[in-house]
PDB file of C-alpha atoms in Angstrom:
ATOM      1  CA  UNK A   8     209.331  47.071 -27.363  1.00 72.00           C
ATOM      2  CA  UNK A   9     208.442  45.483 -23.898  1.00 66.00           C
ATOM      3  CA  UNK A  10     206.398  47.781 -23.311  1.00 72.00           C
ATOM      4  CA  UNK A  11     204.589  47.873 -26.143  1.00 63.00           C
ATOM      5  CA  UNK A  12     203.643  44.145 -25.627  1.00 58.00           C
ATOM      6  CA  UNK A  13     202.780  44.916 -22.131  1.00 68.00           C
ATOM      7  CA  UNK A  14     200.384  47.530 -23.309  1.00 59.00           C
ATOM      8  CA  UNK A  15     198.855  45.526 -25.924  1.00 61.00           C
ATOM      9  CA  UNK A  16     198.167  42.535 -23.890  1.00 63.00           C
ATOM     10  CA  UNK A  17     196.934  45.306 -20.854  1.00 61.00           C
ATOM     11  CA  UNK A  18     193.928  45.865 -23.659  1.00 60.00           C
ATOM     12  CA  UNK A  19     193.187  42.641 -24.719  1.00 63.00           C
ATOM     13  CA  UNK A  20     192.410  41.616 -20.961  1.00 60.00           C
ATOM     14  CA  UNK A  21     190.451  45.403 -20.546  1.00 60.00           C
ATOM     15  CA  UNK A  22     188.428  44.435 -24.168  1.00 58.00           C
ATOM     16  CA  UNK A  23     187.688  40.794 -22.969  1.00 55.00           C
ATOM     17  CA  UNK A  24     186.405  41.764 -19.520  1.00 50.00           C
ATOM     18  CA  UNK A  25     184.328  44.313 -20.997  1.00 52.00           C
ATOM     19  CA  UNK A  26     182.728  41.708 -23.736  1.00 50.00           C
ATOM     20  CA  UNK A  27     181.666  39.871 -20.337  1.00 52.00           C
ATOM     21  CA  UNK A  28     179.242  42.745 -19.570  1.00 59.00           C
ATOM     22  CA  UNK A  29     176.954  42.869 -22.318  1.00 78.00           C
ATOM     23  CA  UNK A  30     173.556  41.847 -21.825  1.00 82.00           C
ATOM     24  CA  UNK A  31     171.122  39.780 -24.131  1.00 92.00           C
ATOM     25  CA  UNK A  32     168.600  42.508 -25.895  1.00 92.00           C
ATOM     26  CA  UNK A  33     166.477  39.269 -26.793  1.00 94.00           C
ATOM     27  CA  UNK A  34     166.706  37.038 -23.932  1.00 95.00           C
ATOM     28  CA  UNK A  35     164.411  34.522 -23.406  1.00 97.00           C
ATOM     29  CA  UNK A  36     162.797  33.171 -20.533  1.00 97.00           C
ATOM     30  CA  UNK A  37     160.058  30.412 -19.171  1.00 98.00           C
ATOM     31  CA  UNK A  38     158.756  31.248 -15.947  1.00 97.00           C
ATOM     32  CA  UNK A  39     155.988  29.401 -14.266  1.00 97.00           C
ATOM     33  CA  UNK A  40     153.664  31.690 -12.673  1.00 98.00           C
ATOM     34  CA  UNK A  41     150.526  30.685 -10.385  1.00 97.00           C
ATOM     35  CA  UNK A  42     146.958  31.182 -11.952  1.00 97.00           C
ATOM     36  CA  UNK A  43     143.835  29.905 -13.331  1.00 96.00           C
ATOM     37  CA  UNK A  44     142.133  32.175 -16.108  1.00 96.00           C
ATOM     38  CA  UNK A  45     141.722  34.831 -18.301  1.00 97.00           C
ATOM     39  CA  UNK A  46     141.631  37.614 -15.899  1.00 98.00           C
ATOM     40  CA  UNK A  47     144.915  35.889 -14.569  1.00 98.00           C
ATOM     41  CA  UNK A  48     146.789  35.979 -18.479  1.00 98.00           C
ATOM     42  CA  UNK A  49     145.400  39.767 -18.625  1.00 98.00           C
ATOM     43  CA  UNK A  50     146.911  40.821 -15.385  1.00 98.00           C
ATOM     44  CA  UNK A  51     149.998  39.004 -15.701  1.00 98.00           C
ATOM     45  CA  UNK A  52     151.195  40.078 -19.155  1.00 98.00           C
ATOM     46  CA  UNK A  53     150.045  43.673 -18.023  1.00 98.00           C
ATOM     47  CA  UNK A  54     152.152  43.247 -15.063  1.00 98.00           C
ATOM     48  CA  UNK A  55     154.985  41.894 -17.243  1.00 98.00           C
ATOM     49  CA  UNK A  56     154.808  44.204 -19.564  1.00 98.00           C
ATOM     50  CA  UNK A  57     154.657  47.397 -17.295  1.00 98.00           C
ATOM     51  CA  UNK A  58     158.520  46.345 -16.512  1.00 98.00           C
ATOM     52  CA  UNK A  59     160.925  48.259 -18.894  1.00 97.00           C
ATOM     53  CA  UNK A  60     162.882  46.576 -21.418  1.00 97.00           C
ATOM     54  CA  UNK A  61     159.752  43.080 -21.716  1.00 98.00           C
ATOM     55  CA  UNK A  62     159.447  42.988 -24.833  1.00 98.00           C
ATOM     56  CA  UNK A  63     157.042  39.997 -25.304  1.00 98.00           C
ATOM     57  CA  UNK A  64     154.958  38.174 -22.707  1.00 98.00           C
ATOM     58  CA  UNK A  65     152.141  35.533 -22.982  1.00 98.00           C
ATOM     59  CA  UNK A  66     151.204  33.363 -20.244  1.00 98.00           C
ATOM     60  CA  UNK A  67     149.368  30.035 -21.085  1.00 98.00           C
ATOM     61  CA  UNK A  68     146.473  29.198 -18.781  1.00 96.00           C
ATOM     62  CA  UNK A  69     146.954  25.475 -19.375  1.00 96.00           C
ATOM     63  CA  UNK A  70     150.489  25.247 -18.361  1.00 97.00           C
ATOM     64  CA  UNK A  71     150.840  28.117 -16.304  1.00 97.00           C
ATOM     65  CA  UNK A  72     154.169  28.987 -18.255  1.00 98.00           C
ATOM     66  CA  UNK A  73     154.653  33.085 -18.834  1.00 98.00           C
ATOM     67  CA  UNK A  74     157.149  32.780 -22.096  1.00 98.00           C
ATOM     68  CA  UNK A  75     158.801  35.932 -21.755  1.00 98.00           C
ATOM     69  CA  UNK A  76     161.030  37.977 -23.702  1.00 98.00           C
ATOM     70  CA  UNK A  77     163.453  40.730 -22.242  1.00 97.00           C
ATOM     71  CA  UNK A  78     166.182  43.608 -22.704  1.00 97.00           C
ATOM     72  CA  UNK A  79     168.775  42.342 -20.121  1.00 95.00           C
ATOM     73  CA  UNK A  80     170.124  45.587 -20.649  1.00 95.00           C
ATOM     74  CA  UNK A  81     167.406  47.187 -19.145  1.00 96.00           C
ATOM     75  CA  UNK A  82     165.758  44.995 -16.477  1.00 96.00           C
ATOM     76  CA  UNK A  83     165.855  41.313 -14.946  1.00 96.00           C
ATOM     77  CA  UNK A  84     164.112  38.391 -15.315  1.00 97.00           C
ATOM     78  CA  UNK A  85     163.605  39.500 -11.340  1.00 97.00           C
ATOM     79  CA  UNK A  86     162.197  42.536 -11.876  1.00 98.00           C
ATOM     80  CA  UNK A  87     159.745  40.658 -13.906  1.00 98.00           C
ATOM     81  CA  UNK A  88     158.848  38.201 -11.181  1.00 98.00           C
ATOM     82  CA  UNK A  89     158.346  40.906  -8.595  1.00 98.00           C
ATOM     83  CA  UNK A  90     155.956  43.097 -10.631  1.00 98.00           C
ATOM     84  CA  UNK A  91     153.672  40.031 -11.081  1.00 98.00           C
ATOM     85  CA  UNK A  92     153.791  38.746  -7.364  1.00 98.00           C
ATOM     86  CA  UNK A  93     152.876  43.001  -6.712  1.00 98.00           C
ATOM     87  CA  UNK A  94     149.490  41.629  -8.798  1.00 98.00           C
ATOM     88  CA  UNK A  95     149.185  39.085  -6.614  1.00 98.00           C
ATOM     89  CA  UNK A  96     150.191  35.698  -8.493  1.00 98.00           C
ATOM     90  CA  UNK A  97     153.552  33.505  -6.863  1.00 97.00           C
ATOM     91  CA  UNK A  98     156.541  32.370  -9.217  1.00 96.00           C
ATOM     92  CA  UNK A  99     159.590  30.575  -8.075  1.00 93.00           C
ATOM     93  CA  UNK A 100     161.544  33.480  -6.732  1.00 92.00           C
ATOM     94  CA  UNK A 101     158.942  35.950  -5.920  1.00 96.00           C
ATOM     95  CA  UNK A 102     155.652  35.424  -3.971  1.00 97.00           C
ATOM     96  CA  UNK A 103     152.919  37.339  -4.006  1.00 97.00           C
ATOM     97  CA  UNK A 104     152.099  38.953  -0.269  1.00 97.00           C
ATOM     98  CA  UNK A 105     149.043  37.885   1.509  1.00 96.00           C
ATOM     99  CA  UNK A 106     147.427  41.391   1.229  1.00 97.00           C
ATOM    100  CA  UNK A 107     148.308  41.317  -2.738  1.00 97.00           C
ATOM    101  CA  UNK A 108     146.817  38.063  -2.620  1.00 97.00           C
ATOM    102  CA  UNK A 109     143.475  38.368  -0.767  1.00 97.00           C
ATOM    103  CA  UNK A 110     142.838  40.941  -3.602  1.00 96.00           C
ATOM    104  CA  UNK A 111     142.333  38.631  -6.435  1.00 97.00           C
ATOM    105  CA  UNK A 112     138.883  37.959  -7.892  1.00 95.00           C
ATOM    106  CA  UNK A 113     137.924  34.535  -6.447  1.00 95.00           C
ATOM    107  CA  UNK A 114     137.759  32.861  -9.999  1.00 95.00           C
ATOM    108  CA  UNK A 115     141.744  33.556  -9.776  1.00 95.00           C
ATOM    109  CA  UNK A 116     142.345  32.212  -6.363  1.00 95.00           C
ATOM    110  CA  UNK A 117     144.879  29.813  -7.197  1.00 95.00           C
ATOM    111  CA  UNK A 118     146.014  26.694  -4.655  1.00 93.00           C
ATOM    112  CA  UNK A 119     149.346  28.248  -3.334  1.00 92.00           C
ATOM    113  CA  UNK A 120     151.945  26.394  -2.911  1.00 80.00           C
ATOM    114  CA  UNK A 121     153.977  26.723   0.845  1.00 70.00           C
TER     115      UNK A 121
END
C-alpha cells in the first residue's frame, strides 16, 4: 500500500513538471522596433515572418510597435528580434550590425539609439 502512494504521488510531481513545459501556440508579443516607413513595415514583417512558428506580424510606422504573434513551441520572441536586426532595424535585445545597417535605403535611416 506504501508503495502504491509513493508511486502515485512519484507521477503527480512527473505530470506537473511536465505541464511546466508547454509553450503558448498563440503568444503574443509588443516589440518596439526602430524605423521610419513603408519600406521599413515591408522588410520587417518579411523578416518576422521568415522565422518559423510567427504567425502574425504588423509593425505600425507611427508607433514603431511590431504586434507580433508566435508558436512558442517553435521559435522565440528572440529569434524574432534577431532576424529583424539581420535586416538592419535595432529592438531592445537585438541590434542591428553596422554593416546590416549602412545597407538601408536612406529614407529608412532611422536615429539609433546608443
Amino acid at each position: 500500500m506504501k508503495q502504491l502512494l509513493i508511486g502515485m504521488m512519484l507521477l503527480v510531481v512527473t505530470l506537473s513538471a511536465q505541464a511546466q513545459d508547454i509553450k503558448n501556440k498563440n503568444a503574443k508579443y509588443n516589440i518596439e522596433v526602430n524605423g521610419n516607413c513603408e519600406m521599413c513595415k515591408k522588410r520587417i514583417e518579411k523578416a518576422a515572418f521568415s522565422v518559423k512558428g510567427v504567425k502574425s506580424a504588423d509593425w505600425h510606422i507611427d508607433d514603431h510597435m511590431l504586434h507580433l504573434i508566435l508558436n512558442e513551441e517553435k521559435s522565440t520572441v528572440l529569434d524574432v528580434k534577431n532576424a529583424i536586426a539581420k535586416v538592419g532595424h535595432d529592438s531592445d535585445d537585438a541590434k542591428a550590425t553596422q554593416e546590416d545597417y549602412d545597407k538601408l535605403h536612406g529614407c529608412c535611416m532611422y536615429e539609433r539609439k546608443e
